[in-house]
PDB file of C-alpha atoms in Angstrom:
ATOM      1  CA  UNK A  91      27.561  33.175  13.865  1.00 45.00           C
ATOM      2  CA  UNK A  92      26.909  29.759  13.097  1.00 46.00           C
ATOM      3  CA  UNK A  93      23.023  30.365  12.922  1.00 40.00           C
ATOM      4  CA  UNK A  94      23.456  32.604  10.510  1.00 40.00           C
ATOM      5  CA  UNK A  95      25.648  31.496   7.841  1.00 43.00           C
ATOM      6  CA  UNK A  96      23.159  28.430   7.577  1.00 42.00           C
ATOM      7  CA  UNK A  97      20.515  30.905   7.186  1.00 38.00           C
ATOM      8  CA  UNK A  98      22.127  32.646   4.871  1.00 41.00           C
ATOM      9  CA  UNK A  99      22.517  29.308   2.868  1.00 42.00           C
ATOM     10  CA  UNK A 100      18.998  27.953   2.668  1.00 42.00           C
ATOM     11  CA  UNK A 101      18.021  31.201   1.868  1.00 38.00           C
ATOM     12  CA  UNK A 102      20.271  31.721  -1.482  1.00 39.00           C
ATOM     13  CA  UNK A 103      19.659  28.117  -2.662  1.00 41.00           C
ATOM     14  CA  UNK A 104      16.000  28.997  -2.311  1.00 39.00           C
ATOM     15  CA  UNK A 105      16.540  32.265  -4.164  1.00 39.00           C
ATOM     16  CA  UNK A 106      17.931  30.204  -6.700  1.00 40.00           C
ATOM     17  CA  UNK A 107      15.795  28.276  -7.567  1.00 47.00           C
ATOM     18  CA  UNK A 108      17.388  25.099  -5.789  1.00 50.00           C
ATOM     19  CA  UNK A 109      15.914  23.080  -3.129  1.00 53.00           C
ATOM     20  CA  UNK A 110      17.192  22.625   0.142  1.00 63.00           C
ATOM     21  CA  UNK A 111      17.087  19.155   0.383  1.00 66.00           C
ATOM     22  CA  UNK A 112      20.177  17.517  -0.061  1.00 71.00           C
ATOM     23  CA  UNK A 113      17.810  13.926  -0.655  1.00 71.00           C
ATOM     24  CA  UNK A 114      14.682  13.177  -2.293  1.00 71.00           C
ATOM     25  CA  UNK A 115      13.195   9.024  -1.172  1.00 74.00           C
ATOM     26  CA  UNK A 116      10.545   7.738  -3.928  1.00 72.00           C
ATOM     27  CA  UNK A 117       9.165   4.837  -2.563  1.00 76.00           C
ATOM     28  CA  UNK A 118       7.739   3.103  -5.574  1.00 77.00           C
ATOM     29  CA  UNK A 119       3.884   2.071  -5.231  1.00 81.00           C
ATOM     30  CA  UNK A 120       3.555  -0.840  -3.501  1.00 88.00           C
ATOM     31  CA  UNK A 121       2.650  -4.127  -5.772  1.00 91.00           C
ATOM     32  CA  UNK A 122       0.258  -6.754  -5.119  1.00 94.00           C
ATOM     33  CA  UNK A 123       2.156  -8.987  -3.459  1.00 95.00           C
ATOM     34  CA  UNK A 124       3.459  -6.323  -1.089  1.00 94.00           C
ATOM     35  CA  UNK A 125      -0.010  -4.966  -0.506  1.00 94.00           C
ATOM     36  CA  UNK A 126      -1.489  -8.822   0.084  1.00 95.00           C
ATOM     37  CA  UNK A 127       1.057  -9.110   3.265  1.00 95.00           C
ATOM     38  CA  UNK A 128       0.713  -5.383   4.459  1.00 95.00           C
ATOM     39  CA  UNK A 129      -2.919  -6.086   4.819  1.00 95.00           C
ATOM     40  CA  UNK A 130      -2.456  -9.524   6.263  1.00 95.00           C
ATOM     41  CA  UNK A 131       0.043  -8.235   8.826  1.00 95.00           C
ATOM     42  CA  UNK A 132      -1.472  -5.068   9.814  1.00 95.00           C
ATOM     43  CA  UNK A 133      -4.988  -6.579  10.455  1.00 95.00           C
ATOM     44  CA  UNK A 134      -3.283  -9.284  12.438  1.00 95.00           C
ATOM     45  CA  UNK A 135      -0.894  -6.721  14.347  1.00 94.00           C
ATOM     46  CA  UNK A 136      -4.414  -4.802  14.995  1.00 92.00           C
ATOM     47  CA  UNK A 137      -6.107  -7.233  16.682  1.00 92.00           C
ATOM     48  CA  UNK A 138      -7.829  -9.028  13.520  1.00 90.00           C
ATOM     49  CA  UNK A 139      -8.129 -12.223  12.863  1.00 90.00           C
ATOM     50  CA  UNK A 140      -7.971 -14.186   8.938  1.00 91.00           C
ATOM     51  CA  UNK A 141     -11.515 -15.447   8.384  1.00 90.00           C
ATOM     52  CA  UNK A 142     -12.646 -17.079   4.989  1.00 90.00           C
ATOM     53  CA  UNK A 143     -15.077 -14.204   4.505  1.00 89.00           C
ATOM     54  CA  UNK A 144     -12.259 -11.761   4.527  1.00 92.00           C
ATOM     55  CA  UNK A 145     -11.163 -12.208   0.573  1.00 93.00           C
ATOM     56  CA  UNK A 146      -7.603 -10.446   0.903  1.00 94.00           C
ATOM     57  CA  UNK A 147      -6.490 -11.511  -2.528  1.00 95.00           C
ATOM     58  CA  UNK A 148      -9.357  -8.836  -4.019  1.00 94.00           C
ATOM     59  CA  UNK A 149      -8.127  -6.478  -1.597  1.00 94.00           C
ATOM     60  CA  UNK A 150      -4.828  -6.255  -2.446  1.00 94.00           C
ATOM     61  CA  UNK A 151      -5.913  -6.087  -6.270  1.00 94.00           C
ATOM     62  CA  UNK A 152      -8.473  -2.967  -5.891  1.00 92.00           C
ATOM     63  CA  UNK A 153      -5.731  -1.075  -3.469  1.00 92.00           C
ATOM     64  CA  UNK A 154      -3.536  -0.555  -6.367  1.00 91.00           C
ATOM     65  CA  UNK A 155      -2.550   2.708  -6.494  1.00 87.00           C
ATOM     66  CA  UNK A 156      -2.591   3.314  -2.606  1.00 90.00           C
ATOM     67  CA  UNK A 157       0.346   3.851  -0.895  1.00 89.00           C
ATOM     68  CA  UNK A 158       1.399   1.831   2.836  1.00 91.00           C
ATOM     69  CA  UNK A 159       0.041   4.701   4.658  1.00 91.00           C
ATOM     70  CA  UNK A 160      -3.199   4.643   2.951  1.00 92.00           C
ATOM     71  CA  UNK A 161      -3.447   1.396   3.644  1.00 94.00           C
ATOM     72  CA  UNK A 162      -2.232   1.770   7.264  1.00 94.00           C
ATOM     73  CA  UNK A 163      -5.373   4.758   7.394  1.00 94.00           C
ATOM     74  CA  UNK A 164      -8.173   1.902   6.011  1.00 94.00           C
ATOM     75  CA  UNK A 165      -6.878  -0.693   8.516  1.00 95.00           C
ATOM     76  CA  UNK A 166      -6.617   1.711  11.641  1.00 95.00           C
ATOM     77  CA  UNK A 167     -10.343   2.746  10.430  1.00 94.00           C
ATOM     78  CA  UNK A 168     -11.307  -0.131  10.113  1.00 95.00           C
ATOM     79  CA  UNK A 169      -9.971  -2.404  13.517  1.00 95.00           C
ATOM     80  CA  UNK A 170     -11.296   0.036  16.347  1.00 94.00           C
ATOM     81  CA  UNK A 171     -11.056  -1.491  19.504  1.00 94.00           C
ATOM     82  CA  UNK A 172     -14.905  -1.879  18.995  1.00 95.00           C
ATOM     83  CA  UNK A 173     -15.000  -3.523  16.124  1.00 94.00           C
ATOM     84  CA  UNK A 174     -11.659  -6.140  17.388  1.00 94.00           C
ATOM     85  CA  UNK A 175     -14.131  -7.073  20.401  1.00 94.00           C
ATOM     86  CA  UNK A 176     -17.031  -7.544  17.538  1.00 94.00           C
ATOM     87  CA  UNK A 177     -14.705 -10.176  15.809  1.00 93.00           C
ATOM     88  CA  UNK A 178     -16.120 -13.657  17.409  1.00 92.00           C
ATOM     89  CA  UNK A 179     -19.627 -12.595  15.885  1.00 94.00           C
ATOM     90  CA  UNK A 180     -19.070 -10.714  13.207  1.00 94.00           C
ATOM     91  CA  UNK A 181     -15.563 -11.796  11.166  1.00 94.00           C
ATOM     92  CA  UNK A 182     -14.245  -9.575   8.792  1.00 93.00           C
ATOM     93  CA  UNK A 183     -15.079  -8.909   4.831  1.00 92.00           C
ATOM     94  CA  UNK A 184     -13.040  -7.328   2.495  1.00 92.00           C
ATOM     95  CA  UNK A 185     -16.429  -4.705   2.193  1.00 93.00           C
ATOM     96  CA  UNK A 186     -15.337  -2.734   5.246  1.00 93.00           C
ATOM     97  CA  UNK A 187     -11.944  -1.749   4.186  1.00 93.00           C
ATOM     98  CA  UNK A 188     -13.416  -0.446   0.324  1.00 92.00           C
ATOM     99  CA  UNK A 189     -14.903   2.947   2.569  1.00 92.00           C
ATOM    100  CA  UNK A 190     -11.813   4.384   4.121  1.00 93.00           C
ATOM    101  CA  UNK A 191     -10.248   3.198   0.538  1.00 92.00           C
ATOM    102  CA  UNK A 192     -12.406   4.851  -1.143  1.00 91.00           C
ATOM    103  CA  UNK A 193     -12.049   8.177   0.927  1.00 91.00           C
ATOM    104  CA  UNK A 194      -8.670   8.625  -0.225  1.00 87.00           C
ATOM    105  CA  UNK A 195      -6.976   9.268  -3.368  1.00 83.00           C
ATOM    106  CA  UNK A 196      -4.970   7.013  -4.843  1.00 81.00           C
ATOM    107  CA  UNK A 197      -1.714   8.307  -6.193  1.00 80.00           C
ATOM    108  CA  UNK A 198      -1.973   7.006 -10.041  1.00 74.00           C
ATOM    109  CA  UNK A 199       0.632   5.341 -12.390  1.00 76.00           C
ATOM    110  CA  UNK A 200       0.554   9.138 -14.593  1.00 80.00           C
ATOM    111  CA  UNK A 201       1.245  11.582 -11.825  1.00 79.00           C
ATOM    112  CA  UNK A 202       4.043   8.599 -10.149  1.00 77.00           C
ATOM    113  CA  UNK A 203       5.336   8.819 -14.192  1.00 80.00           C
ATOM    114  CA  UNK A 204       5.173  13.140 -13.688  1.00 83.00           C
ATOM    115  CA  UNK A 205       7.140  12.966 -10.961  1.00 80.00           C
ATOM    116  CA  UNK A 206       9.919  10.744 -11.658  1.00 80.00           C
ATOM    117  CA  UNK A 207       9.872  13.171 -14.821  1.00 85.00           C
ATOM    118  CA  UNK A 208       9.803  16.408 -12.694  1.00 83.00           C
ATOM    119  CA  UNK A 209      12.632  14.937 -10.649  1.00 80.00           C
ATOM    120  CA  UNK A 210      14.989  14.036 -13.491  1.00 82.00           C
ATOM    121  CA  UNK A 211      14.871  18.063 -14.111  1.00 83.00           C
ATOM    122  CA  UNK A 212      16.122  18.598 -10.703  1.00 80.00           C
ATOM    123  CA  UNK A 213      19.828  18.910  -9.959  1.00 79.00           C
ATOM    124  CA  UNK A 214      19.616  15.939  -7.974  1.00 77.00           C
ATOM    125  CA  UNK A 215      17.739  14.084 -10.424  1.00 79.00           C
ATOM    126  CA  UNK A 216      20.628  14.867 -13.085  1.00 84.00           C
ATOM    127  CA  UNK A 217      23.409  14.154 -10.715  1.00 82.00           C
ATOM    128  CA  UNK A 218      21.910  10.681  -9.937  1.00 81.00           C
ATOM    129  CA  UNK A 219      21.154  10.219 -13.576  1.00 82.00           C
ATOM    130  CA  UNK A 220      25.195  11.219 -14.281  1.00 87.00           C
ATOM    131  CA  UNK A 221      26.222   8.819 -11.645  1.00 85.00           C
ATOM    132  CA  UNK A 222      23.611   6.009 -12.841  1.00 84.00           C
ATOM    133  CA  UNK A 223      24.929   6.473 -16.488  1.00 85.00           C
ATOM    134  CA  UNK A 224      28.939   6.706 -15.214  1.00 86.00           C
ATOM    135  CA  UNK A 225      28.419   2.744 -13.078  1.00 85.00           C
ATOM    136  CA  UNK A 226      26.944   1.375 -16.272  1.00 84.00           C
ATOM    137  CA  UNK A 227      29.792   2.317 -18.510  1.00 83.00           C
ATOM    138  CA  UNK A 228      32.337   1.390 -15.642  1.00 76.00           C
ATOM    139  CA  UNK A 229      30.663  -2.119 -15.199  1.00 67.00           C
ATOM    140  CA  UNK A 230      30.292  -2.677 -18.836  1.00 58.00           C
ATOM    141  CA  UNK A 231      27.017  -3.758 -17.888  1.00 51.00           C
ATOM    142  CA  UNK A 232      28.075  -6.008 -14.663  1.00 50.00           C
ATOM    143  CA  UNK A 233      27.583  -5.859 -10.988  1.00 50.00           C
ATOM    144  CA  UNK A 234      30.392  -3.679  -9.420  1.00 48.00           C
ATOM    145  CA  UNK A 235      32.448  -6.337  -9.710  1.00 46.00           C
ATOM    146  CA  UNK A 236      34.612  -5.214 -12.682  1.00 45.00           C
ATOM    147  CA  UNK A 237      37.901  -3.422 -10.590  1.00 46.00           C
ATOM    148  CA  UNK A 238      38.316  -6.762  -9.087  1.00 47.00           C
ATOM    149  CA  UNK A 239      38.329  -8.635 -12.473  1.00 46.00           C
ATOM    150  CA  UNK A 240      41.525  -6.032 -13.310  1.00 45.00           C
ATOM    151  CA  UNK A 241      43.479  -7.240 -10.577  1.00 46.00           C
ATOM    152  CA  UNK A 242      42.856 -10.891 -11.041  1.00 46.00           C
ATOM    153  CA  UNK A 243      43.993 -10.023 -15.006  1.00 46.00           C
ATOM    154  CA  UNK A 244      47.200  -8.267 -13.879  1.00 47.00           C
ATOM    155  CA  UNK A 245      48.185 -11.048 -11.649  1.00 48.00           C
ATOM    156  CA  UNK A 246      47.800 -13.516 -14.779  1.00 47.00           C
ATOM    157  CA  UNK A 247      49.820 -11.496 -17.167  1.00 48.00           C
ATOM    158  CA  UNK A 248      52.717 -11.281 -14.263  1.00 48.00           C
ATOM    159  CA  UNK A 249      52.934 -15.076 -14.622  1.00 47.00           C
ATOM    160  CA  UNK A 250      52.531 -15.273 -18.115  1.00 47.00           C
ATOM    161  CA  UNK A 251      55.693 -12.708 -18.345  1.00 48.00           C
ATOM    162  CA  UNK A 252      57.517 -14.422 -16.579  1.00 48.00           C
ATOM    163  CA  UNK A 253      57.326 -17.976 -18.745  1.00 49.00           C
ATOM    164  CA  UNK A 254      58.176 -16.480 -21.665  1.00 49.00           C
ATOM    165  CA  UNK A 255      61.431 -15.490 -19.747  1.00 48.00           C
ATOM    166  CA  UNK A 256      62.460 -19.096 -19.393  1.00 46.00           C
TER     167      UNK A 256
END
């Protein structure tokens, strides 16, 4: 019953050519601010401690590119239990986080640029593009707040009406 007709559906839009997922998330690269606090957080949340040998500011710069969950894999290689009990003697550097870094591939401004292209092909990418283009010609530019502004306009020419009455 029930099973079936939903089988029946992924499989035609697959035979289509469509994709079965009714959403596509692009979570944008993060930027160096946002990658200066993820590190600070997640070595704190893991046990590390801030020491003046650990230069985060050049660690956030040479982790563009990465995503969170790279940088989530560095710092979880990085803070074993180990190395958290090593921290009294030996404080962090910025060095031991360039490794696991370096293990993994960044995902580069070009292939972010090829998807966001790719997607604008798909039918979800053209129906958010439609709806994108349809609130900026609503708004005339503004913030959603335009339908409001009609009302308030209405109101006024009610009162101007009725002055010319009298």
């Amino acid at each position: 019953g029930k099973k079936r007709a939903k089988l029946k559906a992924v499989v035609s839009t697959q035979s289509t050519g469509c994709s079965c997922y009714q959403k596509i998330v692009l979570i944008p690269r993060p930027d160096y601010a946002s990658r200066y606090l993820l590190f600070k957080e997640l070595i704190l949340r893991s046990g590390g401690r801030l020491a003046p040998t650990l230069d985060l500011s050049s660690l956030a710069k040479i982790s563009d590119g990465y995503t969170p969950g790279h940088i989530i894999t560095a710092v979880k290689h990085v803070l074993t239990e180990r190395r958290v009990q090593q921290l009294h003697r030996k404080p962090l550097t910025a060095l031991e986080f360039v490794t696991p870094l370096a293990r993994i591939d960044p995902i580069y401004k070009e292939e972010e640029e090829q998807f966001k292209k790719w997607y604008s092909k798909t039918p979800l990418g053209k129906k958010r593009a439609k709806l994108k283009a349809e609130e900026e010609e609503g708004d005339g530019g503004g913030k959603g707040k335009s339908a409001k502004g009609g009302k308030k306009k209405g109101k006024g020419k009610k009162k101007g009406k009725g002055k010319k009455k009298k």
